[in-house]
Tab-separated table of C-alpha atoms and ligand atoms in Angstrom:
chain	number	residue	atom	x	y	z
A	1	UNK	CA	-0.758	-16.982	-9.306
A	2	UNK	CA	-1.766	-16.579	-5.690
A	3	UNK	CA	-0.241	-19.032	-3.263
A	4	UNK	CA	-2.622	-20.741	-0.987
A	5	UNK	CA	-0.671	-20.593	2.377
A	6	UNK	CA	0.107	-17.502	4.466
A	7	UNK	CA	3.700	-16.328	4.777
A	8	UNK	CA	5.969	-14.455	7.013
A	9	UNK	CA	9.675	-13.614	6.992
A	10	UNK	CA	12.357	-16.350	7.607
A	11	UNK	CA	13.974	-14.254	10.359
A	12	UNK	CA	14.137	-10.891	12.016
A	13	UNK	CA	15.668	-8.128	9.958
A	14	UNK	CA	16.547	-4.482	10.818
A	15	UNK	CA	17.122	-1.305	8.859
A	16	UNK	CA	16.920	2.416	9.402
A	17	UNK	CA	16.329	5.657	7.544
A	18	UNK	CA	14.812	9.102	7.683
A	19	UNK	CA	11.064	9.856	7.711
A	20	UNK	CA	9.929	11.949	4.756
A	21	UNK	CA	7.455	14.068	6.610
A	22	UNK	CA	8.898	14.088	10.140
A	23	UNK	CA	12.601	14.377	9.121
A	24	UNK	CA	13.388	12.020	12.029
A	25	UNK	CA	15.739	9.013	11.728
A	26	UNK	CA	13.949	5.785	12.662
A	27	UNK	CA	15.214	2.239	13.278
A	28	UNK	CA	12.888	-0.572	12.043
A	29	UNK	CA	12.874	-4.295	12.814
A	30	UNK	CA	10.688	-6.683	10.912
A	31	UNK	CA	9.762	-9.664	13.131
A	32	UNK	CA	8.101	-12.883	11.848
A	33	UNK	CA	4.611	-13.585	13.117
A	34	UNK	CA	2.129	-16.446	13.190
A	35	UNK	CA	-0.759	-17.264	10.865
A	36	UNK	CA	-3.747	-15.009	11.050
A	37	UNK	CA	-1.937	-12.283	13.115
A	38	UNK	CA	-1.754	-9.891	10.119
A	39	UNK	CA	0.516	-6.871	10.032
A	40	UNK	CA	1.053	-4.950	13.273
A	41	UNK	CA	3.181	-1.818	13.839
A	42	UNK	CA	4.697	-1.403	17.245
A	43	UNK	CA	6.145	1.920	18.526
A	44	UNK	CA	9.058	0.766	20.656
A	45	UNK	CA	9.691	4.377	21.713
A	46	UNK	CA	6.359	4.366	23.637
A	47	UNK	CA	6.125	2.407	26.815
A	48	UNK	CA	2.497	1.118	26.462
A	49	UNK	CA	-0.457	1.000	24.179
A	50	UNK	CA	1.941	1.113	21.340
A	51	UNK	CA	0.537	-1.449	18.874
A	52	UNK	CA	-1.325	-0.294	15.809
A	53	UNK	CA	-3.031	-2.843	13.546
A	54	UNK	CA	-2.524	-2.163	9.814
A	55	UNK	CA	-6.151	-1.855	8.854
A	56	UNK	CA	-8.037	0.694	6.808
A	57	UNK	CA	-10.280	1.398	9.887
A	58	UNK	CA	-7.275	2.729	11.753
A	59	UNK	CA	-6.317	5.376	9.125
A	60	UNK	CA	-6.333	8.723	10.928
A	61	UNK	CA	-4.987	10.859	8.082
A	62	UNK	CA	-4.428	10.340	4.410
A	63	UNK	CA	-2.969	13.719	3.573
A	64	UNK	CA	0.064	13.110	1.324
A	65	UNK	CA	0.668	9.756	3.058
A	66	UNK	CA	-1.223	7.067	4.917
A	67	UNK	CA	-1.177	7.395	8.755
A	68	UNK	CA	-2.693	4.758	11.085
A	69	UNK	CA	-3.407	5.355	14.738
A	70	UNK	CA	-4.698	3.265	17.682
A	71	UNK	CA	-7.319	4.287	20.294
A	72	UNK	CA	-4.552	5.626	22.572
A	73	UNK	CA	-3.204	8.074	20.053
A	74	UNK	CA	-0.070	6.129	19.049
A	75	UNK	CA	0.496	6.507	15.300
A	76	UNK	CA	2.686	5.578	12.425
A	77	UNK	CA	2.902	7.568	9.168
A	78	UNK	CA	3.900	6.779	5.633
A	79	UNK	CA	3.185	3.121	5.881
A	80	UNK	CA	2.075	2.728	2.251
A	81	UNK	CA	5.319	1.856	0.512
A	82	UNK	CA	6.219	-0.836	3.113
A	83	UNK	CA	2.673	-2.173	2.940
A	84	UNK	CA	2.993	-2.359	-0.842
A	85	UNK	CA	6.251	-4.337	-0.486
A	86	UNK	CA	4.437	-6.759	1.756
A	87	UNK	CA	1.761	-7.055	-0.807
A	88	UNK	CA	4.230	-7.578	-3.773
A	89	UNK	CA	6.534	-9.984	-1.875
A	90	UNK	CA	3.650	-12.039	-0.470
A	91	UNK	CA	4.067	-11.292	3.280
A	92	UNK	CA	0.877	-11.847	5.235
A	93	UNK	CA	1.964	-11.731	8.937
A	94	UNK	CA	4.562	-9.545	10.542
A	95	UNK	CA	5.246	-7.227	13.423
A	96	UNK	CA	6.979	-4.013	12.379
A	97	UNK	CA	8.903	-2.585	15.430
A	98	UNK	CA	9.950	1.045	14.965
A	99	UNK	CA	11.254	3.627	17.405
A	100	UNK	CA	9.676	6.678	15.844
A	101	UNK	CA	6.452	7.998	14.264
A	102	UNK	CA	7.126	7.319	10.593
A	103	UNK	CA	8.317	4.482	8.405
A	104	UNK	CA	11.677	5.634	6.657
A	105	UNK	CA	11.121	6.931	3.155
A	106	UNK	CA	14.315	5.229	1.852
A	107	UNK	CA	14.699	6.311	-1.830
A	108	UNK	CA	10.948	7.249	-2.206
A	109	UNK	CA	9.958	3.880	-3.639
A	110	UNK	CA	9.526	0.285	-2.282
A	111	UNK	CA	12.770	-0.862	-3.904
A	112	UNK	CA	14.753	-1.141	-0.641
A	113	UNK	CA	11.952	-2.839	1.229
A	114	UNK	CA	11.506	-5.461	-1.544
A	115	UNK	CA	15.265	-6.084	-1.569
A	116	UNK	CA	15.368	-6.516	2.255
A	117	UNK	CA	12.407	-8.908	2.241
A	118	UNK	CA	13.825	-10.936	-0.707
A	119	UNK	CA	17.265	-11.164	0.867
A	120	UNK	CA	15.665	-12.427	4.105
A	121	UNK	CA	13.352	-14.871	2.409
A	122	UNK	CA	9.895	-16.045	3.317
A	123	UNK	CA	8.655	-18.808	5.550
A	124	UNK	CA	5.393	-20.666	4.599
A	125	UNK	CA	2.936	-20.930	7.473
A	126	UNK	CA	0.217	-23.461	8.096
A	127	UNK	CA	-2.686	-21.123	7.907
A	128	UNK	CA	-4.494	-20.809	4.569
A	129	UNK	CA	-4.665	-17.433	2.905
A	130	UNK	CA	-7.984	-15.697	2.847
A	131	UNK	CA	-9.019	-13.395	-0.020
A	132	UNK	CA	-11.672	-10.767	-0.365
A	133	UNK	CA	-13.438	-11.592	-3.565
A	134	UNK	CA	-15.355	-8.608	-5.030
A	135	UNK	CA	-18.961	-9.750	-6.084
A	136	UNK	CA	-20.246	-6.573	-7.830
A	137	UNK	CA	-19.183	-3.174	-9.019
A	138	UNK	CA	-18.586	-0.567	-6.361
A	139	UNK	CA	-17.680	3.030	-7.231
A	140	UNK	CA	-16.893	6.308	-5.579
A	141	UNK	CA	-16.571	9.762	-7.123
A	142	UNK	CA	-15.285	12.964	-5.552
A	143	UNK	CA	-14.998	16.078	-7.747
A	144	UNK	CA	-12.597	15.200	-10.619
A	145	UNK	CA	-11.497	11.915	-8.889
A	146	UNK	CA	-13.030	8.534	-9.179
A	147	UNK	CA	-12.388	4.922	-8.250
A	148	UNK	CA	-14.245	1.772	-8.931
A	149	UNK	CA	-13.762	-2.033	-8.589
A	150	UNK	CA	-15.245	-4.931	-10.617
A	151	UNK	CA	-15.235	-8.627	-10.009
A	152	UNK	CA	-12.463	-10.779	-11.602
A	153	UNK	CA	-11.860	-14.502	-11.476
A	154	UNK	CA	-8.676	-14.738	-9.418
A	155	UNK	CA	-6.440	-11.725	-9.638
A	156	UNK	CA	-5.915	-8.081	-8.527
A	157	UNK	CA	-5.601	-5.567	-11.364
A	158	UNK	CA	-5.037	-1.815	-11.097
A	159	UNK	CA	-5.689	0.597	-13.831
A	160	UNK	CA	-4.643	4.178	-12.962
A	161	UNK	CA	-5.007	7.476	-14.829
A	162	UNK	CA	-3.084	10.452	-13.473
A	163	UNK	CA	-4.558	13.750	-14.515
A	164	UNK	CA	-1.948	16.322	-13.480
A	165	UNK	CA	-3.049	19.490	-15.337
A	166	UNK	CA	-0.553	21.600	-13.338
A	167	UNK	CA	2.472	19.814	-14.917
A	168	UNK	CA	3.080	19.781	-18.706
A	169	UNK	CA	5.544	16.919	-18.040
A	170	UNK	CA	3.204	14.559	-16.143
A	171	UNK	CA	-0.233	15.443	-17.577
A	172	UNK	CA	-2.294	12.334	-18.408
A	173	UNK	CA	-0.278	9.233	-17.627
A	174	UNK	CA	-2.037	5.894	-17.731
A	175	UNK	CA	-0.912	2.448	-16.870
A	176	UNK	CA	-2.360	-0.876	-15.676
A	177	UNK	CA	-0.820	-3.736	-13.804
A	178	UNK	CA	-1.834	-7.243	-12.945
A	179	UNK	CA	-0.433	-8.095	-9.485
A	180	UNK	CA	-0.150	-11.730	-10.383
A	181	UNK	CA	2.647	-10.848	-12.790
A	182	UNK	CA	5.949	-12.316	-11.835
A	183	UNK	CA	7.975	-9.162	-12.240
A	184	UNK	CA	6.550	-6.047	-10.653
A	185	UNK	CA	9.831	-4.152	-10.624
A	186	UNK	CA	8.642	-1.114	-12.590
A	187	UNK	CA	6.007	-0.665	-9.965
A	188	UNK	CA	8.123	-1.092	-6.784
A	189	UNK	CA	11.073	1.074	-7.998
A	190	UNK	CA	8.758	3.993	-8.888
A	191	UNK	CA	9.494	6.932	-6.515
A	192	UNK	CA	7.177	9.381	-4.956
A	193	UNK	CA	7.100	12.752	-6.691
A	194	UNK	CA	6.131	16.407	-6.295
A	195	UNK	CA	6.154	19.693	-8.217
A	196	UNK	CA	8.931	22.121	-7.271
A	197	UNK	CA	6.368	24.850	-6.827
A	198	UNK	CA	4.427	22.856	-4.295
A	199	UNK	CA	7.394	22.176	-1.955
A	200	UNK	CA	7.143	25.319	0.135
A	201	UNK	CA	3.313	24.876	0.570
A	202	UNK	CA	3.865	21.266	1.737
A	203	UNK	CA	6.609	22.251	4.160
A	204	UNK	CA	4.505	25.213	5.521
A	205	UNK	CA	1.965	22.636	6.872
A	206	UNK	CA	4.796	20.698	8.630
A	207	UNK	CA	5.215	17.978	6.043
A	208	UNK	CA	8.148	16.792	3.938
A	209	UNK	CA	10.812	17.959	6.459
A	210	UNK	CA	12.972	14.995	5.384
A	211	UNK	CA	12.308	15.414	1.659
A	212	UNK	CA	15.177	15.777	-0.762
A	213	UNK	CA	16.123	14.739	-4.293
A	214	UNK	CA	17.380	11.455	-2.689
A	215	UNK	CA	13.893	10.410	-1.844
A	216	UNK	CA	11.422	12.091	-4.317
A	217	UNK	CA	11.301	12.920	-7.972
A	218	UNK	CA	11.026	16.759	-8.235
A	219	UNK	CA	9.456	18.273	-11.347
A	220	UNK	CA	9.984	21.881	-12.419
A	221	UNK	CA	8.175	22.828	-15.570
A	222	UNK	CA	9.331	20.449	-18.232
A	223	UNK	CA	12.390	19.296	-16.241
A	224	UNK	CA	13.131	16.535	-13.798
A	225	UNK	CA	15.567	18.038	-11.219
A	226	UNK	CA	16.959	14.662	-10.128
A	227	UNK	CA	20.268	13.558	-11.575
A	228	UNK	CA	19.652	10.597	-13.888
A	229	UNK	CA	16.049	11.581	-14.634
A	230	UNK	CA	13.139	9.042	-14.343
A	231	UNK	CA	13.487	5.276	-13.743
A	232	UNK	CA	10.751	4.640	-16.330
A	233	UNK	CA	8.647	6.753	-18.625
A	234	UNK	CA	5.546	6.024	-16.524
A	235	UNK	CA	7.271	6.366	-13.144
A	236	UNK	CA	4.647	8.890	-11.919
A	237	UNK	CA	1.619	6.698	-12.501
A	238	UNK	CA	3.558	3.540	-11.552
A	239	UNK	CA	4.127	5.134	-8.134
A	240	UNK	CA	0.373	5.870	-7.770
A	241	UNK	CA	-0.231	2.121	-8.521
A	242	UNK	CA	2.218	1.243	-5.826
A	243	UNK	CA	0.498	3.545	-3.335
A	244	UNK	CA	-2.882	2.064	-4.175
A	245	UNK	CA	-1.606	-1.507	-3.669
A	246	UNK	CA	-0.213	-0.503	-0.267
A	247	UNK	CA	-3.388	1.108	0.787
A	248	UNK	CA	-5.390	-1.934	-0.398
A	249	UNK	CA	-3.176	-4.115	1.757
A	250	UNK	CA	-5.054	-2.410	4.672
A	251	UNK	CA	-8.147	-4.391	3.608
A	252	UNK	CA	-7.161	-7.153	6.010
A	253	UNK	CA	-6.614	-9.631	3.190
A	254	UNK	CA	-5.637	-9.466	-0.548
A	255	UNK	CA	-8.462	-8.371	-2.784
A	256	UNK	CA	-9.573	-10.225	-5.828
A	257	UNK	CA	-10.954	-7.529	-8.173
A	258	UNK	CA	-10.143	-5.081	-10.893
A	259	UNK	CA	-9.631	-1.443	-9.738
A	260	UNK	CA	-9.805	1.619	-11.992
A	261	UNK	CA	-8.770	4.860	-10.414
A	262	UNK	CA	-8.661	8.330	-12.015
A	263	UNK	CA	-6.572	10.983	-10.194
A	264	UNK	CA	-7.091	9.435	-6.843
A	265	UNK	CA	-4.829	9.211	-3.840
A	266	UNK	CA	-4.585	7.905	-0.240
A	267	UNK	CA	-7.705	9.668	0.967
A	268	UNK	CA	-9.936	8.519	-1.862
A	269	UNK	CA	-8.646	4.944	-1.574
A	270	UNK	CA	-9.395	4.977	2.191
A	271	UNK	CA	-12.980	6.258	1.635
A	272	UNK	CA	-13.415	3.609	-0.987
A	273	UNK	CA	-12.289	0.721	1.290
A	274	UNK	CA	-14.801	1.957	3.867
A	275	UNK	CA	-17.558	1.955	1.182
A	276	UNK	CA	-16.673	-1.538	-0.054
A	277	UNK	CA	-16.678	-3.055	3.393
A	278	UNK	CA	-19.813	-1.129	4.625
A	279	UNK	CA	-21.962	-3.615	2.611
A	280	UNK	CA	-21.416	-7.410	2.877
A	281	UNK	CA	-23.146	-7.862	-0.397
A	282	UNK	CA	-20.049	-6.412	-2.130
A	283	UNK	CA	-17.670	-9.240	-1.359
A	284	UNK	CA	-17.076	-12.742	-0.129
A	285	UNK	CA	-14.211	-13.945	2.011
A	286	UNK	CA	-12.725	-17.035	0.284
A	287	UNK	CA	-9.856	-19.444	0.503
A	288	UNK	CA	-7.743	-20.346	-2.537
A	289	UNK	CA	-7.672	-24.063	-3.148
A	290	UNK	CA	-4.017	-24.961	-3.760
A	291	UNK	CA	-3.474	-22.110	-6.330
A	292	UNK	CA	-6.205	-23.318	-8.686
A	293	UNK	CA	-8.578	-20.725	-9.983
A	294	UNK	CA	-11.377	-22.176	-7.943
A	295	UNK	CA	-12.105	-20.430	-4.752
A	296	UNK	CA	-14.164	-21.566	-1.820
A	297	UNK	CA	-16.409	-19.286	0.157
A	298	UNK	CA	-15.668	-19.571	3.787
A	299	UNK	CA	-16.438	-16.624	5.948
A	300	UNK	CA	-19.017	-14.045	5.094
A	301	UNK	CA	-18.246	-12.531	8.452
A	302	UNK	CA	-17.439	-8.830	8.294
A	303	UNK	CA	-15.660	-8.872	11.672
A	304	UNK	CA	-12.919	-11.076	10.365
A	305	UNK	CA	-11.725	-8.123	8.381
A	306	UNK	CA	-10.286	-6.575	11.508
A	307	UNK	CA	-7.447	-9.054	11.257
A	308	UNK	CA	-5.019	-9.211	8.357
A	309	UNK	CA	-4.601	-12.536	6.733
B	1	LIG	ZN1	3.744	7.031	-2.253
C-alpha cells in the first residue's frame, strides 16, 4: 500500500565502492532532504555547477547503464540500482553526495543500498506524496523490443520478458512484480549480468573497467561462472525489473500503472518516459488520501514533473 506522506532518511549515512564502468573508487554520502526537493546528485569533486537532478529529462546516455548530466556537463553514471533502492524503500527526497563520476556497483544488485537505507531508517515529512496516475494505454516498439503501460487503480506492476536468444541458459525468462508487495527481496538482490563472450566488446568501448565476478553474474554457455551460482532461478529477469523500477523513479514521482516490457533496457525505458510525458492526456498527477485506494487529482501541470516528489 502506498503511504501518503513523503519520506527522507533519518540521518546522513556514508559508504564507498568501485564504479562498474569507470573502475574508480567513489565515496557516497546520503543526506536527508526536505519535502518536494526530490533526489539530487551532487559531485563533490567538482567545484561548481555540480548538482544533477534525478529526472528522465537529464539522461544523457542509456548505454548499459543510466547516466544523468546537467547543463554544465557534470554527470553521474549507473544511478539505476540506487534509484531502485529509493523506490523500494520509499525514499522521496535526498541529496546524494559523491566524489566521482559513478555510483558504486557494490555486488551488482541493490541489496547493499536497501540494507544501508533500512539500517538508517526513514523520516516522515509533512509534504504529501504525489503520484503519476496513468490514464490510458501508451506503448513504444523498437525492433524486437517493446514496452507499454496501462492504467491500474492504485499500484505499480511490472511484467518483464527477457528474450536472450544468444544464451541457452537465459533464453525467455518472464516474471511480474507488484511493487506494493511487502517483500521485494528477490528483486533487489538480483545482480546485473553479462555473457562471457561480450566482456571484451564491452571493455573495448571503455565500459565495465571495474567489472568482476564480485559485481556481475557472468554466463558462459550453459554455465554460471560465479561461485554459488544464481540467487534465484529468475535472477536475470528480476534484475531487469529492478533496472526498470530505478529508471521509472526518474519520472519525478511514483507511477500508478501496469508496465509490460519485452526485451527492453535503459534506453527503451528512457524513450518511453519521454513519450508518456510528452502528452498530458496520458496521465494525471494525484495525491493519495491517507493510503486509501481513492486518489485526488491535484496538478495536471506538466512542469511539476521536473521535481521529484
Ligand atoms: Zn542493472
